[in-house]
Short mmCIF file of C-alpha atoms in Angstrom, two decimals:
data_model
loop_
_atom_site.label_atom_id
_atom_site.label_comp_id
_atom_site.label_asym_id
_atom_site.label_seq_id
_atom_site.Cartn_x
_atom_site.Cartn_y
_atom_site.Cartn_z
CA UNK A 1 111.53 1.87 66.74
CA UNK A 2 108.52 3.99 65.77
CA UNK A 3 107.67 4.53 69.42
CA UNK A 4 111.19 5.83 70.00
CA UNK A 5 110.76 8.21 67.08
CA UNK A 6 107.37 9.50 68.24
CA UNK A 7 108.68 9.99 71.74
CA UNK A 8 111.53 12.08 70.31
CA UNK A 9 108.99 14.32 68.58
CA UNK A 10 106.94 14.74 71.74
CA UNK A 11 110.05 15.49 73.84
CA UNK A 12 111.28 18.05 71.28
CA UNK A 13 107.85 19.75 71.13
CA UNK A 14 107.35 19.96 74.88
CA UNK A 15 110.98 20.98 75.42
CA UNK A 16 110.84 23.83 72.91
CA UNK A 17 107.52 25.04 74.31
CA UNK A 18 108.88 25.17 77.87
CA UNK A 19 112.21 26.77 76.93
CA UNK A 20 110.59 29.51 74.85
CA UNK A 21 107.92 30.14 77.49
CA UNK A 22 110.66 32.02 79.33
CA UNK A 23 113.05 31.92 82.24
CA UNK A 24 110.78 30.82 85.06
CA UNK A 25 108.92 28.07 83.14
CA UNK A 26 112.30 26.66 82.10
CA UNK A 27 113.60 26.58 85.67
CA UNK A 28 110.33 25.09 86.94
CA UNK A 29 110.40 22.51 84.14
CA UNK A 30 114.00 21.52 84.87
CA UNK A 31 113.21 21.26 88.59
CA UNK A 32 110.19 19.02 87.97
CA UNK A 33 112.21 16.90 85.56
CA UNK A 34 114.95 16.64 88.17
CA UNK A 35 112.46 15.59 90.84
CA UNK A 36 111.04 12.90 88.59
CA UNK A 37 114.48 11.71 87.47
CA UNK A 38 115.56 11.49 91.11
CA UNK A 39 112.42 9.52 91.90
CA UNK A 40 113.39 7.00 89.24
CA UNK A 41 116.89 6.80 90.70
CA UNK A 42 115.50 6.41 94.21
CA UNK A 43 113.07 3.70 93.14
CA UNK A 44 115.69 1.73 91.22
CA UNK A 45 118.25 1.96 94.02
CA UNK A 46 115.76 1.16 96.77
CA UNK A 47 116.36 4.50 98.51
CA UNK A 48 112.69 5.26 97.83
CA UNK A 49 111.68 3.03 100.75
CA UNK A 50 113.10 5.72 103.04
CA UNK A 51 110.63 8.56 102.63
CA UNK A 52 112.54 10.84 104.97
CA UNK A 53 115.73 10.86 102.95
CA UNK A 54 113.82 10.93 99.67
CA UNK A 55 111.89 13.93 100.97
CA UNK A 56 115.14 15.63 102.02
CA UNK A 57 116.53 15.27 98.50
CA UNK A 58 113.26 16.58 97.01
CA UNK A 59 113.60 19.60 99.29
CA UNK A 60 117.19 20.04 98.10
CA UNK A 61 116.16 19.91 94.43
CA UNK A 62 113.42 22.48 95.05
CA UNK A 63 115.99 24.67 96.84
CA UNK A 64 118.23 24.55 93.77
CA UNK A 65 115.26 25.63 91.67
CA UNK A 66 114.43 28.49 94.06
CA UNK A 67 118.05 29.66 94.08
CA UNK A 68 117.94 29.73 90.27
CA UNK A 69 114.77 31.83 90.21
CA UNK A 70 115.32 34.38 92.96
CA UNK A 71 117.95 37.12 92.96
CA UNK A 72 120.38 37.95 95.75
CA UNK A 73 118.31 39.44 98.60
CA UNK A 74 120.79 42.25 99.31
CA UNK A 75 121.49 42.84 95.66
CA UNK A 76 125.26 42.45 95.92
CA UNK A 77 125.33 40.54 92.67
CA UNK A 78 123.34 42.18 89.93
CA UNK A 79 120.90 40.24 87.81
CA UNK A 80 118.55 37.35 88.33
CA UNK A 81 119.50 34.02 89.78
CA UNK A 82 121.31 33.85 93.11
CA UNK A 83 124.54 32.25 91.92
CA UNK A 84 126.19 32.14 95.36
CA UNK A 85 123.30 30.22 96.92
CA UNK A 86 122.99 28.02 93.87
CA UNK A 87 126.67 27.07 94.10
CA UNK A 88 126.40 26.52 97.87
CA UNK A 89 123.19 24.46 97.68
CA UNK A 90 125.02 21.10 98.17
CA UNK A 91 126.26 22.27 101.58
CA UNK A 92 122.72 22.78 102.82
CA UNK A 93 121.30 19.70 101.14
CA UNK A 94 124.03 17.42 102.50
CA UNK A 95 123.67 18.99 105.96
CA UNK A 96 119.95 18.12 105.83
CA UNK A 97 120.63 14.59 104.59
CA UNK A 98 123.17 13.97 107.39
CA UNK A 99 120.68 15.33 109.91
CA UNK A 100 117.90 12.88 109.07
CA UNK A 101 119.36 9.68 110.68
CA UNK A 102 120.24 11.73 113.77
CA UNK A 103 116.67 13.03 114.07
CA UNK A 104 115.27 9.54 113.61
CA UNK A 105 117.83 7.94 115.96
CA UNK A 106 118.84 5.28 113.43
CA UNK A 107 122.19 3.89 112.34
CA UNK A 108 121.68 0.52 110.66
CA UNK A 109 122.10 0.80 106.89
CA UNK A 110 122.08 4.59 107.07
CA UNK A 111 125.49 5.02 105.42
CA UNK A 112 124.22 3.34 102.29
CA UNK A 113 121.03 5.38 102.25
CA UNK A 114 122.79 8.67 102.97
CA UNK A 115 125.33 7.95 100.24
CA UNK A 116 122.57 7.21 97.75
CA UNK A 117 120.74 10.37 98.78
CA UNK A 118 123.87 12.52 98.43
CA UNK A 119 124.77 11.03 95.05
CA UNK A 120 121.17 11.47 93.94
CA UNK A 121 121.08 15.10 95.01
CA UNK A 122 124.50 16.12 93.61
CA UNK A 123 124.14 14.19 90.42
CA UNK A 124 120.51 14.72 89.50
CA UNK A 125 119.40 17.66 91.59
CA UNK A 126 122.40 19.94 91.44
CA UNK A 127 124.30 19.01 88.29
CA UNK A 128 121.13 18.77 86.25
CA UNK A 129 119.90 21.94 87.99
CA UNK A 130 122.62 23.83 86.09
CA UNK A 131 120.45 23.51 83.02
CA UNK A 132 117.80 25.56 84.84
CA UNK A 133 120.35 28.12 86.02
CA UNK A 134 121.51 28.50 82.42
CA UNK A 135 118.11 30.09 81.74
CA UNK A 136 119.38 33.17 83.62
CA UNK A 137 122.04 33.87 80.97
CA UNK A 138 121.58 36.78 78.58
CA UNK A 139 121.99 34.32 75.74
CA UNK A 140 119.74 31.74 77.45
CA UNK A 141 117.78 30.62 74.39
CA UNK A 142 120.92 30.03 72.33
CA UNK A 143 122.70 28.16 75.12
CA UNK A 144 119.72 26.03 76.14
CA UNK A 145 118.64 25.08 72.64
CA UNK A 146 122.19 24.30 71.61
CA UNK A 147 123.13 22.17 74.61
CA UNK A 148 119.85 20.20 74.55
CA UNK A 149 119.94 19.64 70.80
CA UNK A 150 123.67 18.86 70.71
CA UNK A 151 123.57 16.24 73.47
CA UNK A 152 120.56 14.58 71.83
CA UNK A 153 122.32 14.56 68.46
CA UNK A 154 125.48 13.19 70.08
CA UNK A 155 123.43 10.33 71.58
CA UNK A 156 121.80 9.56 68.26
CA UNK A 157 125.07 9.70 66.30
CA UNK A 158 126.83 7.45 68.82
CA UNK A 159 124.00 4.96 68.35
CA UNK A 160 124.06 5.29 64.54
CA UNK A 161 127.84 5.12 64.10
CA UNK A 162 127.96 2.22 66.52
CA UNK A 163 125.28 0.36 64.53
CA UNK A 164 127.06 0.88 61.20
CA UNK A 165 130.76 0.65 62.05
CA UNK A 166 130.78 -0.74 65.57
CA UNK A 167 133.52 -3.35 66.13
CA UNK A 168 135.46 -2.63 69.30
CA UNK A 169 133.61 -2.47 72.62
CA UNK A 170 134.13 0.82 74.46
CA UNK A 171 133.63 -0.37 78.04
CA UNK A 172 132.66 -4.03 78.01
CA UNK A 173 132.03 -4.25 81.77
CA UNK A 174 129.69 -1.25 81.81
CA UNK A 175 127.67 -1.09 78.63
CA UNK A 176 128.24 -3.92 76.15
CA UNK A 177 126.47 -2.19 73.27
CA UNK A 178 128.64 0.94 73.13
CA UNK A 179 131.62 0.88 70.77
CA UNK A 180 134.72 3.00 70.17
CA UNK A 181 133.51 3.64 66.63
CA UNK A 182 130.22 5.04 67.90
CA UNK A 183 131.97 7.19 70.50
CA UNK A 184 134.44 8.65 67.99
CA UNK A 185 131.68 9.26 65.45
CA UNK A 186 129.66 11.13 68.07
CA UNK A 187 132.74 13.14 69.02
CA UNK A 188 133.35 14.06 65.37
CA UNK A 189 129.74 15.22 64.90
CA UNK A 190 129.89 17.14 68.18
CA UNK A 191 133.10 18.91 67.10
CA UNK A 192 131.57 20.03 63.80
CA UNK A 193 128.21 21.12 65.22
CA UNK A 194 129.35 24.30 67.07
CA UNK A 195 130.61 25.71 63.77
CA UNK A 196 127.40 24.83 61.95
CA UNK A 197 125.21 26.33 64.66
CA UNK A 198 127.49 29.26 65.43
CA UNK A 199 124.51 31.64 65.48
CA UNK A 200 123.51 30.11 68.85
CA UNK A 201 126.46 31.89 70.49
CA UNK A 202 127.75 34.53 68.06
CA UNK A 203 130.33 35.86 70.52
CA UNK A 204 132.18 32.52 70.90
CA UNK A 205 135.70 32.40 69.48
CA UNK A 206 137.46 29.31 68.11
CA UNK A 207 138.68 28.20 71.54
CA UNK A 208 135.16 28.29 73.02
CA UNK A 209 133.73 26.46 70.04
CA UNK A 210 136.32 23.68 70.39
CA UNK A 211 135.64 23.43 74.12
CA UNK A 212 131.90 23.28 73.47
CA UNK A 213 132.46 20.43 71.02
CA UNK A 214 134.63 18.53 73.50
CA UNK A 215 132.23 19.04 76.40
CA UNK A 216 129.26 17.75 74.42
CA UNK A 217 131.15 15.02 72.53
CA UNK A 218 133.06 13.59 75.50
CA UNK A 219 131.03 14.82 78.47
CA UNK A 220 127.75 13.64 77.00
CA UNK A 221 129.07 10.13 76.52
CA UNK A 222 130.64 10.07 79.97
CA UNK A 223 127.23 10.99 81.36
CA UNK A 224 125.75 8.10 79.42
CA UNK A 225 128.38 5.72 80.75
CA UNK A 226 128.07 6.97 84.32
CA UNK A 227 124.36 6.19 84.39
CA UNK A 228 125.21 2.79 82.89
CA UNK A 229 127.58 2.13 85.79
CA UNK A 230 124.72 2.82 88.21
CA UNK A 231 122.26 0.66 86.27
CA UNK A 232 124.78 -2.13 85.90
CA UNK A 233 125.47 -2.22 89.62
CA UNK A 234 121.78 -2.11 90.54
CA UNK A 235 121.01 -4.70 87.89
CA UNK A 236 118.30 -3.07 85.80
CA UNK A 237 118.26 -2.42 82.11
CA UNK A 238 116.46 0.94 82.29
CA UNK A 239 115.87 3.25 85.23
CA UNK A 240 112.12 3.18 84.57
CA UNK A 241 109.69 2.85 81.65
CA UNK A 242 108.29 6.37 81.65
CA UNK A 243 108.96 7.33 78.03
CA UNK A 244 107.86 4.70 75.47
CA UNK A 245 110.90 3.42 73.58
CA UNK A 246 113.43 5.33 75.69
CA UNK A 247 113.21 3.95 79.20
CA UNK A 248 113.12 6.40 82.06
CA UNK A 249 113.50 10.19 82.15
CA UNK A 250 116.92 9.59 83.69
CA UNK A 251 117.99 7.46 80.71
CA UNK A 252 117.12 10.38 78.46
CA UNK A 253 118.78 13.24 80.37
CA UNK A 254 121.95 11.36 81.37
CA UNK A 255 124.19 13.16 78.84
CA UNK A 256 122.76 16.55 79.81
CA UNK A 257 123.51 15.93 83.49
CA UNK A 258 127.20 15.69 82.66
CA UNK A 259 127.47 18.20 79.82
CA UNK A 260 125.21 21.07 80.99
CA UNK A 261 127.19 22.09 84.13
CA UNK A 262 130.52 21.86 82.32
CA UNK A 263 129.15 23.95 79.48
CA UNK A 264 127.71 26.53 81.85
CA UNK A 265 130.96 26.96 83.76
CA UNK A 266 132.99 27.10 80.54
CA UNK A 267 130.76 29.83 79.14
CA UNK A 268 130.71 31.60 82.52
CA UNK A 269 134.51 31.55 82.68
CA UNK A 270 134.99 33.38 79.37
CA UNK A 271 131.93 35.62 79.39
CA UNK A 272 129.74 36.92 82.20
CA UNK A 273 126.50 34.94 82.00
CA UNK A 274 124.59 38.19 82.43
CA UNK B 1 133.68 -4.36 102.21
CA UNK B 2 130.28 -6.00 102.36
CA UNK B 3 128.24 -5.83 99.21
CA UNK B 4 125.42 -3.29 99.13
CA UNK B 5 121.99 -4.73 98.63
CA UNK B 6 119.74 -2.56 96.47
CA UNK B 7 116.21 -3.03 97.65
CA UNK B 8 114.58 -2.04 94.36
CA UNK B 9 110.89 -2.73 93.82
CA UNK B 10 109.93 -5.31 91.20
CA UNK B 11 108.14 -2.77 89.00
CA UNK B 12 111.06 -0.54 88.03
CA UNK B 13 110.91 -1.41 84.36
CA UNK B 14 107.11 -1.25 84.07
CA UNK B 15 105.31 1.65 82.45
CA UNK B 16 103.26 3.97 84.68
CA UNK B 17 100.05 2.37 83.39
CA UNK B 18 101.25 -1.15 84.18
CA UNK B 19 102.25 0.04 87.64
CA UNK B 20 98.68 1.25 88.24
CA UNK B 21 97.33 -2.09 87.11
CA UNK B 22 99.57 -4.33 89.19
CA UNK B 23 98.61 -5.55 92.62
CA UNK B 24 99.88 -5.35 95.34
CA UNK B 25 101.10 -1.85 94.56
CA UNK B 26 104.44 -0.45 95.63
CA UNK B 27 104.10 2.49 98.04
CA UNK B 28 104.45 5.80 96.20
CA UNK B 29 104.71 9.18 97.88
CA UNK B 30 102.70 10.97 95.21
CA UNK B 31 99.93 8.34 95.20
CA UNK B 32 99.70 8.35 99.00
CA UNK B 33 99.50 12.12 99.00
CA UNK B 34 96.80 12.25 96.33
CA UNK B 35 94.85 9.49 98.07
CA UNK B 36 94.92 11.27 101.43
CA UNK B 37 93.92 14.54 99.80
CA UNK B 38 91.13 12.82 97.88
CA UNK B 39 89.91 11.16 101.08
CA UNK B 40 89.70 14.54 102.83
CA UNK B 41 87.69 15.99 99.96
CA UNK B 42 85.39 12.95 99.81
CA UNK B 43 84.82 13.11 103.58
CA UNK B 44 83.94 16.79 103.40
CA UNK B 45 81.56 16.21 100.48
CA UNK B 46 79.86 13.28 102.22
CA UNK B 47 79.43 15.34 105.36
CA UNK B 48 77.94 18.33 103.52
CA UNK B 49 76.15 16.83 100.54
CA UNK B 50 74.87 13.61 102.12
CA UNK B 51 74.81 14.59 105.83
CA UNK B 52 76.86 11.43 106.35
CA UNK B 53 76.54 9.80 109.74
CA UNK B 54 78.23 6.75 111.27
CA UNK B 55 76.54 4.58 113.90
CA UNK B 56 78.63 2.05 115.83
CA UNK B 57 81.95 3.59 114.86
CA UNK B 58 83.70 1.92 117.83
CA UNK B 59 83.32 -1.46 116.12
CA UNK B 60 85.99 -0.45 113.59
CA UNK B 61 88.59 0.40 116.22
CA UNK B 62 91.16 -2.39 115.99
CA UNK B 63 94.71 -2.68 114.74
CA UNK B 64 94.34 -6.26 113.55
CA UNK B 65 93.41 -7.31 110.04
CA UNK B 66 89.72 -7.52 109.41
CA UNK B 67 87.11 -7.79 106.67
CA UNK B 68 84.26 -5.33 106.21
CA UNK B 69 81.16 -6.85 104.64
CA UNK B 70 78.36 -4.58 103.45
CA UNK B 71 75.35 -4.29 101.19
CA UNK B 72 76.01 -2.70 97.82
CA UNK B 73 73.71 -0.52 95.75
CA UNK B 74 75.84 2.48 94.82
CA UNK B 75 79.38 3.71 94.22
CA UNK B 76 78.87 5.76 97.37
CA UNK B 77 79.10 2.59 99.48
CA UNK B 78 82.85 2.21 99.04
CA UNK B 79 83.43 5.90 99.69
CA UNK B 80 81.33 5.77 102.87
CA UNK B 81 83.20 2.77 104.24
CA UNK B 82 86.57 4.36 103.45
CA UNK B 83 85.40 7.57 105.14
CA UNK B 84 84.77 5.59 108.33
CA UNK B 85 88.44 4.55 108.58
CA UNK B 86 91.21 6.69 110.07
CA UNK B 87 93.34 8.42 107.41
CA UNK B 88 96.54 6.60 108.33
CA UNK B 89 94.90 3.21 107.72
CA UNK B 90 93.66 4.26 104.29
CA UNK B 91 96.67 2.85 102.45
CA UNK B 92 96.21 -0.55 104.04
CA UNK B 93 92.47 -0.68 103.22
CA UNK B 94 91.55 -2.47 100.01
CA UNK B 95 88.00 -2.46 98.64
CA UNK B 96 87.64 -5.49 96.37
CA UNK B 97 86.57 -4.08 92.98
CA UNK B 98 85.45 -5.95 89.87
CA UNK B 99 88.52 -6.15 87.64
CA UNK B 100 86.31 -6.33 84.53
CA UNK B 101 84.73 -2.96 85.41
CA UNK B 102 87.32 -0.94 87.30
CA UNK B 103 90.56 -2.16 85.78
CA UNK B 104 89.84 -1.66 82.07
CA UNK B 105 89.48 2.00 81.06
CA UNK B 106 92.30 4.33 82.10
CA UNK B 107 90.13 6.84 83.98
CA UNK B 108 88.40 4.16 86.08
CA UNK B 109 91.72 2.42 86.61
CA UNK B 110 93.23 5.66 87.89
CA UNK B 111 90.39 6.22 90.34
CA UNK B 112 90.42 2.60 91.48
CA UNK B 113 94.19 2.46 91.99
CA UNK B 114 94.96 5.94 93.28
CA UNK B 115 91.84 7.22 95.06
CA UNK B 116 90.16 4.03 96.25
CA UNK B 117 93.20 1.70 96.50
CA UNK B 118 91.08 -1.10 95.07
CA UNK B 119 92.01 -4.76 94.97
CA UNK B 120 91.28 -6.17 91.50
CA UNK B 121 88.81 -9.01 91.97
CA UNK B 122 88.07 -11.23 88.99
CA UNK B 123 84.43 -12.09 89.56
CA UNK B 124 83.78 -14.16 86.45
CA UNK B 125 86.91 -16.23 85.87
CA UNK B 126 89.69 -17.16 88.30
CA UNK B 127 87.60 -16.31 91.34
CA UNK B 128 89.68 -18.73 93.38
CA UNK B 129 92.85 -16.84 92.49
CA UNK B 130 91.30 -13.56 93.60
CA UNK B 131 90.21 -15.15 96.87
CA UNK B 132 93.70 -16.43 97.56
CA UNK B 133 95.01 -12.91 96.83
CA UNK B 134 92.58 -11.62 99.47
CA UNK B 135 93.83 -14.25 101.90
CA UNK B 136 97.46 -13.25 101.27
CA UNK B 137 96.60 -9.62 101.94
CA UNK B 138 94.85 -10.52 105.21
CA UNK B 139 98.06 -12.26 106.28
CA UNK B 140 99.77 -8.85 106.52
CA UNK B 141 99.02 -7.17 109.83
CA UNK B 142 96.69 -4.19 109.78
CA UNK B 143 95.05 -4.99 106.46
CA UNK B 144 91.42 -4.00 105.96
CA UNK B 145 89.47 -5.69 103.17
CA UNK B 146 86.19 -4.20 102.04
CA UNK B 147 83.99 -6.75 100.32
CA UNK B 148 80.51 -6.51 98.86
CA UNK B 149 79.45 -10.16 98.81
CA UNK B 150 76.42 -9.47 96.60
CA UNK B 151 78.93 -9.30 93.76
CA UNK B 152 77.36 -6.25 92.10
CA UNK B 153 75.30 -3.18 92.86
CA UNK B 154 71.68 -3.96 93.68
CA UNK B 155 69.23 -2.34 91.27
CA UNK B 156 66.30 -2.35 93.69
CA UNK B 157 67.90 -1.34 96.97
CA UNK B 158 67.15 -4.79 98.40
CA UNK B 159 70.01 -6.95 99.70
CA UNK B 160 70.68 -9.74 97.20
CA UNK B 161 72.01 -13.20 98.05
CA UNK B 162 75.61 -13.18 99.32
CA UNK B 163 78.04 -15.15 97.16
CA UNK B 164 79.82 -18.05 98.82
CA UNK B 165 83.28 -16.55 98.30
CA UNK B 166 83.04 -14.49 101.47
CA UNK B 167 82.37 -17.68 103.42
CA UNK B 168 85.38 -19.40 101.87
CA UNK B 169 87.54 -16.41 102.75
CA UNK B 170 86.79 -16.35 106.47
CA UNK B 171 85.81 -19.93 107.35
CA UNK B 172 88.23 -21.49 109.84
CA UNK B 173 90.39 -18.35 110.00
CA UNK B 174 91.06 -16.04 112.88
CA UNK B 175 89.94 -12.96 110.99
CA UNK B 176 87.33 -10.58 112.32
CA UNK B 177 84.38 -9.84 110.03
CA UNK B 178 82.50 -6.58 110.53
CA UNK B 179 79.04 -6.48 108.96
CA UNK B 180 77.91 -3.02 107.86
CA UNK B 181 74.70 -1.62 106.45
CA UNK B 182 74.69 1.50 104.32
CA UNK B 183 71.38 3.30 104.38
CA UNK B 184 70.33 5.90 101.84
CA UNK B 185 73.00 5.35 99.20
CA UNK B 186 70.47 3.75 96.85
CA UNK B 187 68.30 6.86 96.85
CA UNK B 188 71.32 9.15 96.59
CA UNK B 189 73.17 7.47 93.72
CA UNK B 190 71.48 4.39 92.20
CA UNK B 191 73.10 2.32 89.47
CA UNK B 192 72.79 4.00 86.09
CA UNK B 193 72.69 7.59 87.33
CA UNK B 194 75.61 9.73 86.30
CA UNK B 195 75.97 11.87 89.40
CA UNK B 196 74.69 11.55 92.98
CA UNK B 197 71.85 13.70 94.25
CA UNK B 198 71.77 15.06 97.79
CA UNK B 199 70.21 12.81 100.39
CA UNK B 200 71.05 11.50 103.81
CA UNK B 201 73.41 8.53 103.93
CA UNK B 202 74.05 6.56 107.11
CA UNK B 203 76.60 3.85 107.83
CA UNK B 204 75.65 1.36 110.51
CA UNK B 205 78.57 -0.73 111.75
CA UNK B 206 77.75 -4.04 113.43
CA UNK B 207 79.84 -5.87 116.00
CA UNK B 208 82.78 -7.94 114.72
CA UNK B 209 82.65 -11.74 114.66
CA UNK B 210 84.95 -14.55 113.62
CA UNK B 211 84.30 -17.92 112.02
CA UNK B 212 87.42 -19.55 113.45
CA UNK B 213 85.76 -22.79 114.52
CA UNK B 214 83.86 -23.38 111.30
CA UNK B 215 84.91 -25.91 108.68
CA UNK B 216 85.74 -25.02 105.12
CA UNK B 217 83.30 -27.42 103.47
CA UNK B 218 80.64 -26.26 101.11
CA UNK B 219 77.75 -26.39 103.55
CA UNK B 220 79.55 -24.30 106.18
CA UNK B 221 80.71 -21.79 103.61
CA UNK B 222 77.19 -21.23 102.35
CA UNK B 223 75.92 -21.03 105.92
CA UNK B 224 78.49 -18.35 106.79
CA UNK B 225 77.49 -16.30 103.75
CA UNK B 226 73.84 -16.56 104.73
CA UNK B 227 74.62 -15.66 108.34
CA UNK B 228 76.51 -12.57 107.25
CA UNK B 229 73.65 -11.52 105.01
CA UNK B 230 71.31 -11.98 107.94
CA UNK B 231 73.60 -9.85 110.13
CA UNK B 232 73.57 -7.02 107.59
CA UNK B 233 69.82 -7.34 107.25
CA UNK B 234 69.40 -7.14 111.01
CA UNK B 235 71.37 -3.91 111.13
CA UNK B 236 68.98 -2.58 108.57
CA UNK B 237 65.89 -3.47 110.56
CA UNK B 238 67.29 -2.27 113.88
CA UNK B 239 68.34 1.15 112.60
CA UNK B 240 67.07 1.54 109.08
CA UNK B 241 64.23 3.70 107.90
CA UNK B 242 63.39 1.18 105.11
#
């Protein structure tokens, strides 16, 4: 319990330091975190034994990071971050992944490995990469701090409400410890939080605040459950044991993977990010 | 639809430190990369700082599993023997290292596991278990074991008695043993000194031999150990500047 608490403090400290160091450190940090989280996924799923495909996904994750840092070479879109390339990154990454078995002249078991590589890239590299791209927004500090803090708080409140009031299992086949009470409690907290921390995005109206609450409250927990589906099928309890008391990096960022891209596209729909 | 089989390693839920400590280690891209990079740096340093030279290099050219046996008076010995192997075989080469010395503090553990790829050898208790671990590793094709049968670094530069474990490991088995003599490492980096000083270091590689037709009883085992010590000693007198 204490280890979990200390790890939270360390994560919060390092996270704040990286986010406030600026745009590029944030994108680099998110990319490194994505690479490590994918490594955990690849190890747990056995994809890691194929260094070619693992390397292809690493290259894809780095490409997402580069697309977030650089601006459009012909300057058609103003501002930093090459959104078009960022959004198209899966095309190139999947093309590379499909190319690898052809180059190596192999077919046996390749569908499984390619599928794992594509899921790993889309899910961890690209979806989580949105958190790095969010650093390009004018209101980057507000967005980043809010989404990171809110998903963490949603996790903690789901755990707490579940511990105190938990009766009815949420998804018994996926994660036996999660309860409806915990999920609804987390949703309630997540719906209130945008109003309490309204200074993070002063230009948001009521509709955007409600959407933010829903994305964090529901999306965060869906992210949690989706990683549980993967773990359940593989048959491990945690993806790794990197962070004392938390499990792997992937177990920690699971809610962000789901919530960050939805949040970014919601905010980008109503307001230009730059 | 046939069920997918996830080929996950057995160390998924271990902490990074426990993963360093476990043996055999799971292959890891980052560790392999760091080890190869470290090997290149060590080779360059040996070449420049110690004017490192290898005599009888052709005796190491085989794709089968084999055991390297050498005299031991310095940490340089392991580095010299590793520098004599091709880079791609580095990750299948395991210098047996004292688990009570190399596998305790985190910094030494990191060097032993990542840079040197050491096999933890319990030299005080459970020696038999360590020997059977060595035997298991030799069962995999292309494994190279590096063993210093003196059991510790010599404090005088002389070759001490070889322990009988090396005899037990190779007696009656079809495993090649390559005796090696490392010349100059005692002057360059003796036990107790913090850092090496410049000085020529030479590695003399003897011809491989097997002890396939020898029994595994105590007398034979001790005889094999003595023979190997004699072989290393001969290399010293043929080529050494003693």
